[in-house]
PDB file of C-alpha atoms in Angstrom:
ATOM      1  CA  UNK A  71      42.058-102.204 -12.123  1.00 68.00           C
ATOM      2  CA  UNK A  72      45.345-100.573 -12.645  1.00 83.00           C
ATOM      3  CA  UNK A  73      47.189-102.967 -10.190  1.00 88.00           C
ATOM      4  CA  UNK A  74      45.733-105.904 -12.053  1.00 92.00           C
ATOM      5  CA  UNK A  75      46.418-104.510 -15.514  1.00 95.00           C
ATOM      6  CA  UNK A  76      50.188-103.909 -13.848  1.00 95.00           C
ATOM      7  CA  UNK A  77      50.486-107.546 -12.486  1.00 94.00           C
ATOM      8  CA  UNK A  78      49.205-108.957 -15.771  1.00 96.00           C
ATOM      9  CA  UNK A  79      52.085-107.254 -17.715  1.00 96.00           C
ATOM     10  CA  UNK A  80      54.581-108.198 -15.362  1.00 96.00           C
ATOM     11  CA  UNK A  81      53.571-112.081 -15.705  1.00 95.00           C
ATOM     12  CA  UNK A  82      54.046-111.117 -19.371  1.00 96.00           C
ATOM     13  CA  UNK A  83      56.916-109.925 -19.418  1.00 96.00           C
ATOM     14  CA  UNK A  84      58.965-111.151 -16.890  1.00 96.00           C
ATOM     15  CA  UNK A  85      58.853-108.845 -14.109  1.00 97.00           C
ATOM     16  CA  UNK A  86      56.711-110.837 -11.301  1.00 97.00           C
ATOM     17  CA  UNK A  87      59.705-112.597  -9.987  1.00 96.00           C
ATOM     18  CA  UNK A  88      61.365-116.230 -10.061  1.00 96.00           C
ATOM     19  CA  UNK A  89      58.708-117.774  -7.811  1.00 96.00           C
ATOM     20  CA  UNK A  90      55.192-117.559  -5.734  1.00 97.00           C
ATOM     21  CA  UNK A  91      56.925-116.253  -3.061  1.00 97.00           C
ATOM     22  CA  UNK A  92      58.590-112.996  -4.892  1.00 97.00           C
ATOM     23  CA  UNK A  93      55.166-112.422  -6.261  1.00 97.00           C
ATOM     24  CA  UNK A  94      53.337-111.917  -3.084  1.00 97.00           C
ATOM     25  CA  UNK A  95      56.827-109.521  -1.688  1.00 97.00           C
ATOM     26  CA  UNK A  96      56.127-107.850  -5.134  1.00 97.00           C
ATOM     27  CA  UNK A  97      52.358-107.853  -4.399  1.00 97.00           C
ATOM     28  CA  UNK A  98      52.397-106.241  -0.967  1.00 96.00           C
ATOM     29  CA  UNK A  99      55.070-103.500  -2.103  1.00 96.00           C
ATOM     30  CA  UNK A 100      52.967-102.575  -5.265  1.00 97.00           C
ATOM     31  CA  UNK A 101      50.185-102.334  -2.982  1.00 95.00           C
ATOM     32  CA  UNK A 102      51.710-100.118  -0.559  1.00 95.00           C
ATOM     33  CA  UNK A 103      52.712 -97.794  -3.203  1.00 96.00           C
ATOM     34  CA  UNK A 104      49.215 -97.837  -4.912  1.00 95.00           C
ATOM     35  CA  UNK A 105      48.549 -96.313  -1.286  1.00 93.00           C
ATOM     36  CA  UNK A 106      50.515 -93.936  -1.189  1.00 93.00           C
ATOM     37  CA  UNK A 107      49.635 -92.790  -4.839  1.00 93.00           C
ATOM     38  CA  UNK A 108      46.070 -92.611  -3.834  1.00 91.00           C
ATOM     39  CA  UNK A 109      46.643 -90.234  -0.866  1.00 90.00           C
ATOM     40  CA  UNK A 110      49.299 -87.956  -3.062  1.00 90.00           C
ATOM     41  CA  UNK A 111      46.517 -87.629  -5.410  1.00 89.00           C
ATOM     42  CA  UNK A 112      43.533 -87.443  -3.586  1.00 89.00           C
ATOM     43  CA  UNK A 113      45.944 -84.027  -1.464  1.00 87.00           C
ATOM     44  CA  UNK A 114      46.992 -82.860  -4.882  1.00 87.00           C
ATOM     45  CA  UNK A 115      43.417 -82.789  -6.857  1.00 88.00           C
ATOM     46  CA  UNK A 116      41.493 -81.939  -3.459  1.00 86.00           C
ATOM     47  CA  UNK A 117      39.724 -78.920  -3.321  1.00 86.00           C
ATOM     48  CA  UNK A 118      38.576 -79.006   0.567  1.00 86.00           C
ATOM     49  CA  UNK A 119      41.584 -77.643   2.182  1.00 87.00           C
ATOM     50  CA  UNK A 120      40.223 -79.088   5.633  1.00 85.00           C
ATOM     51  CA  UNK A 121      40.547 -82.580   4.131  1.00 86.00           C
ATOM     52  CA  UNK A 122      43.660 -81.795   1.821  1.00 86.00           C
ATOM     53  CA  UNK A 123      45.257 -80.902   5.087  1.00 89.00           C
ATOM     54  CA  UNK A 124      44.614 -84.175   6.942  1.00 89.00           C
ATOM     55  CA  UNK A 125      45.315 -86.288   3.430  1.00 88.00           C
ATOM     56  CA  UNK A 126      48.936 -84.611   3.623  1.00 89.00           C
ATOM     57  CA  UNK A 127      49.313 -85.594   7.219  1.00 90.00           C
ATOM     58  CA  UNK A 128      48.697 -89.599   5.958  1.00 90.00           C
ATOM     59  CA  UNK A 129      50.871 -88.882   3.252  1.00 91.00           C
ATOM     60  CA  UNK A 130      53.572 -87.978   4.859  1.00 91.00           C
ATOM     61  CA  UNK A 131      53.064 -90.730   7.453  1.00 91.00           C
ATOM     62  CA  UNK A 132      52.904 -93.094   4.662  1.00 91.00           C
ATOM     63  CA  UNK A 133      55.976 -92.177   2.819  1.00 93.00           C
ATOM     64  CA  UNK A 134      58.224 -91.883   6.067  1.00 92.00           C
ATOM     65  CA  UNK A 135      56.288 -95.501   7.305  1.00 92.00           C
ATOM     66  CA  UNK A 136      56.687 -97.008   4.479  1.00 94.00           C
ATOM     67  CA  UNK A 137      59.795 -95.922   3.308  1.00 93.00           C
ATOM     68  CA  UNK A 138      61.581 -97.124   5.887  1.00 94.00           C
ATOM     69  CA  UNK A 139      60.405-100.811   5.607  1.00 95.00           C
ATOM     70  CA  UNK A 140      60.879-100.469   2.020  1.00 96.00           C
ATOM     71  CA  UNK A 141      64.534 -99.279   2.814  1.00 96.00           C
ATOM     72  CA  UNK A 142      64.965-102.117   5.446  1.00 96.00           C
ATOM     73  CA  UNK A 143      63.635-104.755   3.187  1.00 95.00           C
ATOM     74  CA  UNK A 144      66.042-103.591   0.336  1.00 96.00           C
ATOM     75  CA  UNK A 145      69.231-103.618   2.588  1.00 96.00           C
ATOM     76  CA  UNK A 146      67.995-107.238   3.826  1.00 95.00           C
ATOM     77  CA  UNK A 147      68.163-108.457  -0.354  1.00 93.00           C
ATOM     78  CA  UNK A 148      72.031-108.154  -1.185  1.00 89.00           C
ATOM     79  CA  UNK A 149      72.841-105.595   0.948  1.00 93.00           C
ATOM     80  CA  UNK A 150      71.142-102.741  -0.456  1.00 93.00           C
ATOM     81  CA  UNK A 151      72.840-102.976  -3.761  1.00 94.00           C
ATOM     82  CA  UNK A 152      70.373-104.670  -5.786  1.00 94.00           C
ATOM     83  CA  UNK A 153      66.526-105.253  -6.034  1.00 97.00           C
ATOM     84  CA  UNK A 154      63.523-104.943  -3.876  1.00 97.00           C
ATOM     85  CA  UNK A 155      62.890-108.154  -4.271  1.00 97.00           C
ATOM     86  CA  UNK A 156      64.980-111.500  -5.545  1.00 96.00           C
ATOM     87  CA  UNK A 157      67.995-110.135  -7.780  1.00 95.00           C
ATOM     88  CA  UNK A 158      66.626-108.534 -11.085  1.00 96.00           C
ATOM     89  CA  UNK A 159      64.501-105.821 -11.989  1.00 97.00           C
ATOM     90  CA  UNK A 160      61.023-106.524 -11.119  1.00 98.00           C
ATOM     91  CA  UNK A 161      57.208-104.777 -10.823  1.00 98.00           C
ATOM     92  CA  UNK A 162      57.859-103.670  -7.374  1.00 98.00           C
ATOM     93  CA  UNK A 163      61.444-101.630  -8.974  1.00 98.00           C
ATOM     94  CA  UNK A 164      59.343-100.206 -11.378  1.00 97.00           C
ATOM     95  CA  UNK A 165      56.383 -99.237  -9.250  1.00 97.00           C
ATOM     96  CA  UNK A 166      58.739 -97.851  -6.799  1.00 97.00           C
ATOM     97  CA  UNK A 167      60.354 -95.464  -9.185  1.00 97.00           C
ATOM     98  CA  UNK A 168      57.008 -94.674 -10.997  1.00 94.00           C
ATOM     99  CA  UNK A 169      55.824 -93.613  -7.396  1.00 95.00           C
ATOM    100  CA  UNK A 170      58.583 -91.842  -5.831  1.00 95.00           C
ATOM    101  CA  UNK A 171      59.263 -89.785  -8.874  1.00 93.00           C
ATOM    102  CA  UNK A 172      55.566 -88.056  -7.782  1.00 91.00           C
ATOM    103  CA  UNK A 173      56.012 -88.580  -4.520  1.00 93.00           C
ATOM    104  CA  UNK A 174      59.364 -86.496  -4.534  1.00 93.00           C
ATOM    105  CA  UNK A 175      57.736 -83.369  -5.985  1.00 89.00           C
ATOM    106  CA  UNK A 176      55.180 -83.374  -2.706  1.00 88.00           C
ATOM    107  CA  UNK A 177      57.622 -84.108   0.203  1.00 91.00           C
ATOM    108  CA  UNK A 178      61.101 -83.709  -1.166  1.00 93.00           C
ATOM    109  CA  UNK A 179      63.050 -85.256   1.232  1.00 94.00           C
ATOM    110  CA  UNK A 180      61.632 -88.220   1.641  1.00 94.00           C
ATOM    111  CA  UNK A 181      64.450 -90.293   0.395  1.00 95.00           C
ATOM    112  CA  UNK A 182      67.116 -88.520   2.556  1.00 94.00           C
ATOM    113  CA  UNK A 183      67.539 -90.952   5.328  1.00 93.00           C
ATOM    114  CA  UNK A 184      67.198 -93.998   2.700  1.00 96.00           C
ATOM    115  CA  UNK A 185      70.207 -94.120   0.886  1.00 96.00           C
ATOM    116  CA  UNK A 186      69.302 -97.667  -0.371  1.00 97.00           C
ATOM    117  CA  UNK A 187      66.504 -96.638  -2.219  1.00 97.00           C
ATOM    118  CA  UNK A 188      67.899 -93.624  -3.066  1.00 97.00           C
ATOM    119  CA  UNK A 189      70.519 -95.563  -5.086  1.00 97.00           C
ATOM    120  CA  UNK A 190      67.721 -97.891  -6.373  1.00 98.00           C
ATOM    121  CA  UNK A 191      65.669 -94.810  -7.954  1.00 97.00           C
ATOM    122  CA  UNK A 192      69.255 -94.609 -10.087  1.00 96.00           C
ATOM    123  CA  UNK A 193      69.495 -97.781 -11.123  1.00 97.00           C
ATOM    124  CA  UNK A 194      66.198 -97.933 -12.046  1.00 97.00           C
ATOM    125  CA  UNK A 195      66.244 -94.921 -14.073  1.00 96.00           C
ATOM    126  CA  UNK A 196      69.498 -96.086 -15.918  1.00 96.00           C
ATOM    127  CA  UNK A 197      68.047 -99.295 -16.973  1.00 96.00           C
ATOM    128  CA  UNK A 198      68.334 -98.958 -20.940  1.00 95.00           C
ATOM    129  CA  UNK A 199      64.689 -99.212 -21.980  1.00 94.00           C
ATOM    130  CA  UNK A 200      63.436 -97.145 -18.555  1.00 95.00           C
ATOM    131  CA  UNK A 201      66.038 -94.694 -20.082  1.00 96.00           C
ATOM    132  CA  UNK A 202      64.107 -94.466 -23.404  1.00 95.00           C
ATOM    133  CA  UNK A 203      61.174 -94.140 -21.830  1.00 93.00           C
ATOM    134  CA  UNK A 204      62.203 -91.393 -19.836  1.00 92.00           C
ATOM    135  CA  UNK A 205      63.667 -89.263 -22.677  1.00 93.00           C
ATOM    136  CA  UNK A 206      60.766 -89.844 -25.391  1.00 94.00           C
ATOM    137  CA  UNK A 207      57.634 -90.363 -22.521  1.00 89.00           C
ATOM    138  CA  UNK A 208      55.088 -87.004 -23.014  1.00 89.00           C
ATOM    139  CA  UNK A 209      55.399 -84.292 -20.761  1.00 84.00           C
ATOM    140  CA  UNK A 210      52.415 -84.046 -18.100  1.00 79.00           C
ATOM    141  CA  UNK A 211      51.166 -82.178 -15.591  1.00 72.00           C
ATOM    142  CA  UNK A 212      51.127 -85.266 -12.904  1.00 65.00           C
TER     143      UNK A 212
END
């Protein structure tokens, strides 16, 4: 449900892409991320350490996996220097930061050999209402 309630805003708002064909690239890497998320959380809340163990392993397989499409896939769209997908901020942007800023507090390095996305976790974070977000948003546990 959270995808769909995700997607919906998006449409709403502007941030599903120009066209059918940015919505499925957006589709595919919210939906990668959602899988990642999933794992991260189902290793962080776990409380069998046998299956904790093995959920980490698929994490980290995940992240490094994906990552590095994700990385390729933003180099491919202007060089690196803009968007995951067509030239403005989008779901997938969003998603991507929402994700990795968990996802860095589990395997820490997992943006060191993607200095695309790297960048792209800054200029997400500087855009001015992300920004606002950021400062105000309540302080969590997860």
């Amino acid at each position: 449900m959270t995808l769909a309630i995700s997607n919906y805003l998006a449409r709403e708002f502007g941030y599903y892409g120009k066209s059918n064909w940015e919505s499925a690239q957006i589709d595919v890497i919210t939906n990668a991320l959602h899988e990642i998320i999933g794992l991260y959380y189902t290793h962080i809340l776990g409380e069998n350490e046998d299956a904790k163990t093995e959920t980490l392993k698929n994490f980290t397989s995940r992240v490094e996996s994906y990552g590095v499409a994700m990385e390729k896939g933003l180099k491919e769209n202007n060089g690196g220097d803009g968007y995951l997908v067509g030239n403005s901020l989008t779901l997938a942007d969003i998603a991507f930061f929402n994700a990795y800023s968990e996802i860095l507090t589990l395997k820490a390095d997992a943006l060191d050999n993607a200095p695309n996305l790297k960048a792209l976790m800054g200029r997400v974070s500087a855009n001015e209402k992300i920004a606002e977000w950021i400062k105000k948003r309540p302080k969590t546990q997860y």
